[in-house]
Coordinates of C-alpha atoms in Angstrom, one line a residue:
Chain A
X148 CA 24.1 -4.3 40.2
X149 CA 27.2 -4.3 42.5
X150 CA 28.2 -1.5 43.7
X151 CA 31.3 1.0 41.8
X152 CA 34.8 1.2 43.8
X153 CA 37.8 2.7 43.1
X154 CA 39.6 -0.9 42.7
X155 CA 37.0 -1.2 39.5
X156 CA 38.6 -2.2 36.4
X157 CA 36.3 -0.6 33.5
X158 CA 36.4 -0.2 29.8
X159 CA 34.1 1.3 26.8
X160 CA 32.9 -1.0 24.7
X161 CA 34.6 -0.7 21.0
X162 CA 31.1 -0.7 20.0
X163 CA 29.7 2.3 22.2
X164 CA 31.9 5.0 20.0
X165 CA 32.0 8.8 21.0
X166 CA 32.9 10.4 18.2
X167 CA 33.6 14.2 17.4
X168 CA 30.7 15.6 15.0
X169 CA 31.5 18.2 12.9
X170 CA 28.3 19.2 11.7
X171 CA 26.7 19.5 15.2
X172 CA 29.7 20.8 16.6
X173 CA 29.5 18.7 19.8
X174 CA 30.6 15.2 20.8
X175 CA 28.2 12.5 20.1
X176 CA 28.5 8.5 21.4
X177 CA 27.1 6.1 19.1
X178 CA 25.5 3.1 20.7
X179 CA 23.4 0.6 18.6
X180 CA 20.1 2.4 16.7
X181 CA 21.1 5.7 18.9
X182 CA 22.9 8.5 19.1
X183 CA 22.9 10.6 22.4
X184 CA 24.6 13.8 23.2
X185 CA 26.8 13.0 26.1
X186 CA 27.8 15.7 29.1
X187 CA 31.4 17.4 29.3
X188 CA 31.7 14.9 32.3
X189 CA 30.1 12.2 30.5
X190 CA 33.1 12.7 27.7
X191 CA 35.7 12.8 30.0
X192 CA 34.9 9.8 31.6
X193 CA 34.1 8.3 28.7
X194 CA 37.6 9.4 27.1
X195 CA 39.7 8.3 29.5
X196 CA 37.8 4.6 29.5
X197 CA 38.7 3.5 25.9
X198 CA 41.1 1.1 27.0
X199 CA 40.8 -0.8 30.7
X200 CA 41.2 1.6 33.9
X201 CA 41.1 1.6 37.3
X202 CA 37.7 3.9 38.3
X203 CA 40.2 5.1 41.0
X204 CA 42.7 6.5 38.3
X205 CA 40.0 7.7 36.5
X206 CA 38.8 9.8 39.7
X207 CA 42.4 10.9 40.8
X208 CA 43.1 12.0 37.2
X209 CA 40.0 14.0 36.6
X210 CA 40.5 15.2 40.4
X211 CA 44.2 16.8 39.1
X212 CA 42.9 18.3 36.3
X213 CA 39.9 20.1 38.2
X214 CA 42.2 20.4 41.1
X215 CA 39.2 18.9 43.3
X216 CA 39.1 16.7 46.5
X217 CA 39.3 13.0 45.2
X218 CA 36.2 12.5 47.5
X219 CA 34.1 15.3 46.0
X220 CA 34.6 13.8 42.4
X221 CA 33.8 10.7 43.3
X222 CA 30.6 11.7 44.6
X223 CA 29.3 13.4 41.7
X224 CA 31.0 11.1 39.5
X225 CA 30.0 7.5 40.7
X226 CA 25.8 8.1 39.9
X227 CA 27.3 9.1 36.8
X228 CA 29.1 6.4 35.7
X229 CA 27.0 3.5 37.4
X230 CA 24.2 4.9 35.0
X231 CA 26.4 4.3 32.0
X232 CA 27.4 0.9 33.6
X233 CA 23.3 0.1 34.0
X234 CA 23.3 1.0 30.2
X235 CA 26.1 -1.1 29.2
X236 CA 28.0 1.5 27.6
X237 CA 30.8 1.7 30.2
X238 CA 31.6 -2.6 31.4
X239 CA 33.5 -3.7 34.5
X240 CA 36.1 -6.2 33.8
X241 CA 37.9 -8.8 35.8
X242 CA 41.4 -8.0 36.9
Chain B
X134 CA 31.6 19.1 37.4
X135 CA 28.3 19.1 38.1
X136 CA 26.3 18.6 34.6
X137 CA 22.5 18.4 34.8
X138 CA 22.1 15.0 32.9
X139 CA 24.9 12.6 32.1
X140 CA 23.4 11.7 28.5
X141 CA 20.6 13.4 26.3
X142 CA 18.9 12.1 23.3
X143 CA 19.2 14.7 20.3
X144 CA 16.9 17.4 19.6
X145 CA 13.8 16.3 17.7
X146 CA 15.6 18.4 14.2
X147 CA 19.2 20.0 15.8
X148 CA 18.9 23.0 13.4
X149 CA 16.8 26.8 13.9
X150 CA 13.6 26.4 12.3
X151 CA 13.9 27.7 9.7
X152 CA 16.8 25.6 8.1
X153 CA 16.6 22.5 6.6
X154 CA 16.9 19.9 9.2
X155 CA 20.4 17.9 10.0
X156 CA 20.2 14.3 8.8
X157 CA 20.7 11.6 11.8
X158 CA 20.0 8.4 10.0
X159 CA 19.6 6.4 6.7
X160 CA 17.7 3.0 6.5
X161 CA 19.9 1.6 3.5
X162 CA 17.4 -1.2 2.0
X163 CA 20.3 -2.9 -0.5
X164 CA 18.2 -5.4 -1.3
X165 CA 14.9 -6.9 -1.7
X166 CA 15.8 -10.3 -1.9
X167 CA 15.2 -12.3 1.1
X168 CA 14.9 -16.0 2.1
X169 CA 11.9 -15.5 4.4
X170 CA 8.5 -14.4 3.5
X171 CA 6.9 -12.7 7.0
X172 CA 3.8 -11.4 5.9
X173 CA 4.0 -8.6 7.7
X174 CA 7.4 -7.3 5.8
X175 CA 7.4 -3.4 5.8
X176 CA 9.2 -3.9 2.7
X177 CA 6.4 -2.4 -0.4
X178 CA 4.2 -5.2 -2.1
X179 CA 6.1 -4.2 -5.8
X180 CA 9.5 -4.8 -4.9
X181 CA 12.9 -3.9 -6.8
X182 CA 14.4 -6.6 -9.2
X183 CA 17.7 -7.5 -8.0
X184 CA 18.9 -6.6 -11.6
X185 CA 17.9 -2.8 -10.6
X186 CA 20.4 -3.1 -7.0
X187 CA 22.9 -0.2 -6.1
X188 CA 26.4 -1.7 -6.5
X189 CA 28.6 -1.2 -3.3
X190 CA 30.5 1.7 -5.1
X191 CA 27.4 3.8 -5.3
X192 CA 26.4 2.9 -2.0
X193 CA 29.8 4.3 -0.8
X194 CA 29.2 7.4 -2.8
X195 CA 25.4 7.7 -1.2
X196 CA 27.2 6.9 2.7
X197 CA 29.2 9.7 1.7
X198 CA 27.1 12.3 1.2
X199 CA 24.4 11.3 3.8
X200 CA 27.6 11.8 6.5
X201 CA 28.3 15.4 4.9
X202 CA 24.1 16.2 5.9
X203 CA 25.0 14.8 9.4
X204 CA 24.0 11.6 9.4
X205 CA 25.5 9.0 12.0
X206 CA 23.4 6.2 12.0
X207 CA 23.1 3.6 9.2
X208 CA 20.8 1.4 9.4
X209 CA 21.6 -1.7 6.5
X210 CA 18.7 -3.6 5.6
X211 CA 16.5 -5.3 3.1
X212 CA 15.2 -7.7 2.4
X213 CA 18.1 -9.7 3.5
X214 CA 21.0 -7.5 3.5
X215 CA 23.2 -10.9 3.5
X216 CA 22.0 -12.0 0.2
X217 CA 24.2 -9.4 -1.0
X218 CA 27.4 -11.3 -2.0
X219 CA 29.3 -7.6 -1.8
X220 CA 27.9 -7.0 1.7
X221 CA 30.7 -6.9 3.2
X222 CA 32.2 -4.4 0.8
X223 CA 28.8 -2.4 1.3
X224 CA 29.8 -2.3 4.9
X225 CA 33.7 -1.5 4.5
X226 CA 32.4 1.7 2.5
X227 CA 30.1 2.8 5.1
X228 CA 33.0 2.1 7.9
X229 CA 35.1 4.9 5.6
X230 CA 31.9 7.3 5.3
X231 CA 32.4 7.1 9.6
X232 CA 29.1 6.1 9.7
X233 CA 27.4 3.6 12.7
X234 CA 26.6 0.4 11.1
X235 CA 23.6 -1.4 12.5
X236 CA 23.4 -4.7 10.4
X237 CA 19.2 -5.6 10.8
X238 CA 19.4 -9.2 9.5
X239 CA 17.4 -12.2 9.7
X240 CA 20.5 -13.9 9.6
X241 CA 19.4 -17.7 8.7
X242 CA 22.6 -17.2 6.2
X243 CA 25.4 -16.1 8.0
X244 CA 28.5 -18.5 8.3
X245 CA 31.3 -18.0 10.7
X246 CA 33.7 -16.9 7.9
X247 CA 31.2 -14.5 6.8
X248 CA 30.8 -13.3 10.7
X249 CA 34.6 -12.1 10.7
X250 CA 34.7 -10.7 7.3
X251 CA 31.7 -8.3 8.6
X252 CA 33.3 -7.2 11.9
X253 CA 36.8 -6.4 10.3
X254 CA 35.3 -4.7 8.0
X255 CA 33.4 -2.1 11.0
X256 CA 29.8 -3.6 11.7
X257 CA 28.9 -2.0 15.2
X258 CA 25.6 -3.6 15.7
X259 CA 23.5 -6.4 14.9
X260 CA 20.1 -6.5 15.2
X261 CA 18.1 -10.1 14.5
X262 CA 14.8 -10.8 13.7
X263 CA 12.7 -13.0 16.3
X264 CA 9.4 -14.0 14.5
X265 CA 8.4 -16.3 17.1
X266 CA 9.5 -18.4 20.3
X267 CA 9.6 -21.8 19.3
X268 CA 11.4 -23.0 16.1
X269 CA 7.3 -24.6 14.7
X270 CA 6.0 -20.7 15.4
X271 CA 8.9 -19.3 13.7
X272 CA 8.8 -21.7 10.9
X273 CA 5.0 -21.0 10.5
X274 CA 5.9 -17.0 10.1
X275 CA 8.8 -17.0 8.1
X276 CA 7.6 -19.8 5.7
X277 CA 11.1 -21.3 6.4
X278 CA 11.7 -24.7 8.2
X279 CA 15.1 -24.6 10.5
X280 CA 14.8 -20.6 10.4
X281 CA 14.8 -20.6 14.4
X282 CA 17.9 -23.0 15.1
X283 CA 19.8 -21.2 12.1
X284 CA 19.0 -17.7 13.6
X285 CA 20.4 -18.9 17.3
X286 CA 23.1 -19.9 16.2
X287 CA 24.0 -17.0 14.0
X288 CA 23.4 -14.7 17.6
X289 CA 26.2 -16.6 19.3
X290 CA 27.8 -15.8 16.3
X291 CA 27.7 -12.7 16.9
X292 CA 27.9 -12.2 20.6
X293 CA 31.2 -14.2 20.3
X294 CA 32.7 -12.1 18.8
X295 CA 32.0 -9.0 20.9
X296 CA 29.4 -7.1 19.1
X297 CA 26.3 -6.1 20.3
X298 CA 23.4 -7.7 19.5
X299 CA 19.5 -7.0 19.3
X300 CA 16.4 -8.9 18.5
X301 CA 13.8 -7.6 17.1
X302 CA 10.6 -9.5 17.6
X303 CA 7.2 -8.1 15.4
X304 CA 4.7 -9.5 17.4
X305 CA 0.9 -9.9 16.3
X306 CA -2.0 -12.2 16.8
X307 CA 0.1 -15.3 16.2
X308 CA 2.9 -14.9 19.0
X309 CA 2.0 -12.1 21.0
X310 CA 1.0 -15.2 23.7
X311 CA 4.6 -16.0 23.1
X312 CA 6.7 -12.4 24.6
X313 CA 7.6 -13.9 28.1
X314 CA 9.5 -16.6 26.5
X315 CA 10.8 -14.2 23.9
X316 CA 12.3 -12.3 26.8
X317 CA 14.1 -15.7 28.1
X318 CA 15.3 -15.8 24.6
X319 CA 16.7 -12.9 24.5
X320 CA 18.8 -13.2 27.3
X321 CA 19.8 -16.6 26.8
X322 CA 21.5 -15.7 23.6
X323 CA 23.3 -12.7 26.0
X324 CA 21.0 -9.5 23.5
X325 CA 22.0 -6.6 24.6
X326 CA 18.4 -5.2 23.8
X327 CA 14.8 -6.6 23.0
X328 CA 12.7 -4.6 20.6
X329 CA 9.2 -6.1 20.8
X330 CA 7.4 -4.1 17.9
X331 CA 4.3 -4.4 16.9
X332 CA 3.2 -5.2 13.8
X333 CA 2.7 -1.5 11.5
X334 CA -0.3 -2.3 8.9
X335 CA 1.1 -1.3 6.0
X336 CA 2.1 -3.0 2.6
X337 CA 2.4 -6.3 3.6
X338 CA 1.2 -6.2 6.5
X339 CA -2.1 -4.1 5.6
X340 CA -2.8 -7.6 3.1
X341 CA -2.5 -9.4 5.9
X342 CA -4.2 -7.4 9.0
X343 CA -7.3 -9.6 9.1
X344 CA -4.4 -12.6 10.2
X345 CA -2.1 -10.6 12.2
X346 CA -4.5 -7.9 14.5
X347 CA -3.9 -8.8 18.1
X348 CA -7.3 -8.9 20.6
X349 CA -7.6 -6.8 23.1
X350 CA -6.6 -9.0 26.0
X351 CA -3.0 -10.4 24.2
X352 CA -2.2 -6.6 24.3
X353 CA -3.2 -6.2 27.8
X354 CA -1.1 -9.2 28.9
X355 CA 2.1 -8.4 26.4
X356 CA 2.0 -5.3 28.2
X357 CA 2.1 -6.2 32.0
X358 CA 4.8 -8.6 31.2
X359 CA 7.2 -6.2 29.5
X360 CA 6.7 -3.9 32.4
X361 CA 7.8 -6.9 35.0
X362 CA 10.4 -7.8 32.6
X363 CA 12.1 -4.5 32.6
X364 CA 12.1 -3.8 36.5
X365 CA 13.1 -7.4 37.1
X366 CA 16.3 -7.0 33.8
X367 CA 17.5 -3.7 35.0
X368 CA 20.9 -3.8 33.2
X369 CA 20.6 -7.2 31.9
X370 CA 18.3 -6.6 29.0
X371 CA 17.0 -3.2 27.7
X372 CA 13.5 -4.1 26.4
X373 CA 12.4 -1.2 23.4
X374 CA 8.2 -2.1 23.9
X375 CA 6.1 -0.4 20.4
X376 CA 2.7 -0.4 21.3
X377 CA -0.1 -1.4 18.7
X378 CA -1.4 2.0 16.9
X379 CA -4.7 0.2 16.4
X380 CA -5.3 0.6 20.4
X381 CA -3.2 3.6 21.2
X382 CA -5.3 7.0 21.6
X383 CA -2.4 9.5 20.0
X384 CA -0.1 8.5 16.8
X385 CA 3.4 7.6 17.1
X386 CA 5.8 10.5 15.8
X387 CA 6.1 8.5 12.5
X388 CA 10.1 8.8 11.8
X389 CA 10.3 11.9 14.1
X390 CA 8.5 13.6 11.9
X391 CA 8.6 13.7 7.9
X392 CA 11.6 14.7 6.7
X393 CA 12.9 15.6 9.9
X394 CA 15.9 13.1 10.9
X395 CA 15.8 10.6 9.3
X396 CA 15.8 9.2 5.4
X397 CA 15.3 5.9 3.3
X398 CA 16.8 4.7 0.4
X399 CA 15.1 1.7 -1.8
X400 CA 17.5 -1.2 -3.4
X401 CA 17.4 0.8 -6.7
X402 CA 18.3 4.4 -5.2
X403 CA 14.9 6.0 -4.7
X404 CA 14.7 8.2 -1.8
X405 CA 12.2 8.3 0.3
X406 CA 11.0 10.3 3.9
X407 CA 10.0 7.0 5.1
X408 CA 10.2 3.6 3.9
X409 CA 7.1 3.2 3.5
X410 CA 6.4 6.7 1.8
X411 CA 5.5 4.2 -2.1
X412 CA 2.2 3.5 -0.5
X413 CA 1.2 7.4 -0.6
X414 CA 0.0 7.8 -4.6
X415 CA 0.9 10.7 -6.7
X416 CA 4.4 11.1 -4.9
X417 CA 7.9 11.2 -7.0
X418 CA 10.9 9.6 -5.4
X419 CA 13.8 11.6 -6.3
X420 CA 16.6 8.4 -7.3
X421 CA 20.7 9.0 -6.1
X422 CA 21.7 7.7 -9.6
X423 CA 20.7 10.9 -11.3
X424 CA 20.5 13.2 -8.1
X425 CA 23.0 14.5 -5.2
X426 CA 21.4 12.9 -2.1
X427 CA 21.7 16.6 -0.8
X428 CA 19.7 18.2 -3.2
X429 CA 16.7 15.5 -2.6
X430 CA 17.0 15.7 1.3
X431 CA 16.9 19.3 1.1
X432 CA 14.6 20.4 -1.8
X433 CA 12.8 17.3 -3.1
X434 CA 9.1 17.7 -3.3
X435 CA 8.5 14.1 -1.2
X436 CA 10.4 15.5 1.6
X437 CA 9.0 18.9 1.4
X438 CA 5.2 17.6 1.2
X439 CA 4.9 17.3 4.7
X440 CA 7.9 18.6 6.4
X441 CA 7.6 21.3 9.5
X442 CA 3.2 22.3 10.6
X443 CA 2.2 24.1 7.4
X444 CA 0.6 21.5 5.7
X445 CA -1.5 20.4 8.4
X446 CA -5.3 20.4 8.7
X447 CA -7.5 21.0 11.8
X448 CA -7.4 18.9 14.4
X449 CA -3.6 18.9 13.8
X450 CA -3.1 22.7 12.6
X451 CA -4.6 24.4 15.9
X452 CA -3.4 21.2 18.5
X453 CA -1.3 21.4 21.2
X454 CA 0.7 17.9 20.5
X455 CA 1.5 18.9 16.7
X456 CA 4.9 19.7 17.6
X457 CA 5.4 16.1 19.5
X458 CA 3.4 13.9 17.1
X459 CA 3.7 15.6 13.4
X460 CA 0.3 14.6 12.7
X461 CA 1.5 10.8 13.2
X462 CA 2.2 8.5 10.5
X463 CA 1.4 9.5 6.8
X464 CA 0.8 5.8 5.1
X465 CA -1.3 5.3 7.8
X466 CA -3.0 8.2 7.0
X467 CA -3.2 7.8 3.6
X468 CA -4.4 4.2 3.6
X469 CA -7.1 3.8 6.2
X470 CA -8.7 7.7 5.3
X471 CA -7.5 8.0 1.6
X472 CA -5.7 11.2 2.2
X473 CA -2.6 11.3 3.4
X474 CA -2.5 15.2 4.1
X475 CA -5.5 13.8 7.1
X476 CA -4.8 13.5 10.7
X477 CA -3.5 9.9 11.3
X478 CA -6.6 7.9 12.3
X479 CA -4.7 6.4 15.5
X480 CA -5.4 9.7 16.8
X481 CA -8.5 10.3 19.1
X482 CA -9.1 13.8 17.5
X483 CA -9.5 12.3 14.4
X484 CA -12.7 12.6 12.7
X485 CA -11.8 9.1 11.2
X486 CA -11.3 7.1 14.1
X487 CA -14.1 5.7 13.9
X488 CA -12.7 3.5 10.4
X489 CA -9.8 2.1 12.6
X490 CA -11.7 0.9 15.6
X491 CA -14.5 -0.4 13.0
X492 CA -11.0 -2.2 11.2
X493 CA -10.0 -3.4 14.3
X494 CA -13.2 -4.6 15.2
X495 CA -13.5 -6.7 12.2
X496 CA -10.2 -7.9 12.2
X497 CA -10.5 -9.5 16.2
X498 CA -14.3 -11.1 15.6
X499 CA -13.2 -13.8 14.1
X500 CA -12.1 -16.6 16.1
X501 CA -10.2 -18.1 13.4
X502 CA -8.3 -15.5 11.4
X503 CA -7.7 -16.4 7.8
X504 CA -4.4 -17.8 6.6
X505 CA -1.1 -15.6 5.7
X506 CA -0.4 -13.5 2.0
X507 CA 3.4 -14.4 2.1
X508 CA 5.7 -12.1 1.2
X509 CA 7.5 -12.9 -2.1
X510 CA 8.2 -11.8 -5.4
X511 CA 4.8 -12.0 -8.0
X512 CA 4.5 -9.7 -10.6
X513 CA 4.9 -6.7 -8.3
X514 CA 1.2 -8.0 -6.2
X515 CA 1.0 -9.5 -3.2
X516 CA 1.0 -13.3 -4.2
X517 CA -1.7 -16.1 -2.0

């Protein structure tokens, strides 16, 4: 697998859907045949990928609202979101 | 920012112990009805008359309530779940229940029209069956000539239009030879995901275990090439491998345990822990035309029986795995020892063992193994 930039266009799947659950009282994402309990960065990202995004805009926003160096949050966030690339829940588009 | 894990599968039950469990998934079996006849269907040998079905409003009413105990997963099966001509009305009222709809078709009947009538109406997932690799071994399995070309084509069907798709291959004596081109398959039609399962000996496929029981050295083989395959597919192709129980030394966690997460519902309402659970005698299904699906997941004696450790018997009562393993699978239980309160035989600790490996044993010596029981409707038996 290539790999993750900033200049990375990506997108969630309509399919892979992360869905508030009310009787667990946690998020959950709904793939096919599974459900998995995502991490409070695994939401984020995962919230802020429903439509296409830059992974850049994704880093610099999340980066504002922690008020963290873009560089550190890329670091903890690109083996992160290459995993959910790997999975196929998260896809990189053309631009 | 920094989270242990980025994603975690859910707690075997998501609840204190001593509460019932939370649902996580319903097998909806809407019909029996099906235009192939594997004969190793793991739907029972006396199957519902169509005339005896669920109508899509009741089903709506049953997704309802299953999403109020937690569930999230629906899985919508059969039989052939597109023989239903309401399917698609089946599938709009599980959309509005909020629930994840994995379609598990063999889809030799699904028509481009039909195709965009099921994703607008919310289908997240489809999962296909793969009986074989060639269109003569698929024909030979299902009892259905063309089965294979109609299947491909329905899976670019469906990866056309964006969904997701699966194949699930049961593999077995016949085509276990076959799972390296099955992979190819797979990812020539663009799957998502491989599930090469096999085959579970009961119902049908218990009448037909003589025919189907792989030898030792197809296993060995399957099983080195699914290993290459999924270092060499790494984001490709997720490949889901089920080992055989016949050769395993511990049981599989039948359904993650009885009771636990997950629940089945026949064509006709009854409710069962597993959909296999008719094969255990002596056992009441509680039906959702007379009952709140609530009451039955939380108080009905069939999911009671062997919910939770307190039923068990030695070796499972004092052993270290119970809590993993629930005992393993309770038809299988039931059928090869007679009891289905006993240790699943699969198990090396059982004191019954020794009737599976003497079953398997039987069931490889033959060089040629006799010919299929096919899976159809004849007076409730399974029909030659």
């Amino acid at each position: 697998m290539q790999p993750l930039t900033r200049n990375d266009i990506l997108v969630r799947p309509s399919w892979a859907r992360l869905k508030a659950c009310k009787v667990r009282g946690h998020p959950v994402l709904l793939v096919p045949e599974q459900v998995l309990y995502p991490c409070p960065t695994t939401v984020e990202v995962l919230e802020r990928l429903e439509s296409p995004t830059l992974y850049g805009a994704v880093i610099d926003a999340l980066a504002a609202d922690y008020d963290a160096p873009a560089d550190v949050i890329e670091t903890d966030l690109t083996p992160l979101v290459s995993g959910l690339l790997e999975q196929g829940y998260v896809r990189r588009i053309d631009a | 920012m920094s989270d242990a894990s980025t994603l975690e599968r859910p707690a075997d039950t998501d609840r204190p112990a001593a509460e019932t469990p939370v649902l996580l998934g319903l097998l909806a079996e809407v019909t029996h009805r099906c235009p192939l006849q594997c004969p190793y269907c793991s739907n029972p040998v006396a199957l519902d008359a169509p005339n005896s079905e669920l109508s899509a409003t009741e089903w709506g009413r049953v997704f309802r309530e299953a999403a109020a105990l937690g569930a999230l997963q629906l899985h919508l099966s059969g039989g052939e779940p597109l023989a239903r001509r309401d399917i698609v009305d089946i599938v709009a009222e599980a959309r509005a229940a909020d629930l994840y709809i994995n379609l598990i078709t063999a889809a030799v009947n699904l028509s481009p029209e039909r195709a965009d009538a099921l994703v607008a109406a919310g289908v997240d997932h489809v999962q296909v069956s793969l009986q074989d690799a060639t269109s003569e071994g698929c024909g030979a399995i299902t009892n259905m000539k063309g089965a294979f070309e109609k299947k491909r084509a329905a899976c670019a069907l469906v990866t056309e239009r964006g969904l997701p798709l699966t194949l699930n291959a049961v593999v077995h004596r016949h085509n276990l030879d076959n799972v390296e081109r099955m992979i190819a398959i797979a990812v020539e039609l663009g799957a998502h995901r491989l599930e090469i399962a096999n085959t579970q000996y009961y119902g049908w496929a218990l009448a037909n275990r003589a025919a189907l029981m792989p030898r030792p050295e197809q296993v060995a083989k399957a099983g080195e090439i699914v290993d290459a395959a999924r270092e060499r597919l790494r984001g490709t192709l997720n490949i889901d491998y089920v080992a055989p129980d016949y050769y395993a030394r511990y049981p599989k966690p039948c359904m993650g345990g009885w009771g636990q997460q997950f629940l089945a519902i026949t064509p006709s309402g009854a409710v069962m822990p597993c959909h296999a659970a008719a094969s255990i005698p002596n056992m009441a299904f509680d039906n959702v035309k007379t009952t709140p699906l609530g009451d039955i997941w939380r108080a009905s004696e069939a999911f009671q029986r062997f919910r939770g450790t307190d039923w068990m018997r030695e070796p499972c009562r004092s052993c270290a795995r119970k809590d993993e393993d629930f005992g393993g699978c309770r038809c299988q239980a039931m059928m090869v020892t007679g009891d289905a309160a006993n240790t699943d035989p699969v198990c090396v600790l059982s004191p019954h063992r020794a009737a599976l490996d003497a079953a398997l044993a039987e069931a490889t010596a033959a060089d040629t193994p006799p010919a299929f029981t096919w899976r159809r409707y004849a007076k409730g038996e399974p029909a030659a």
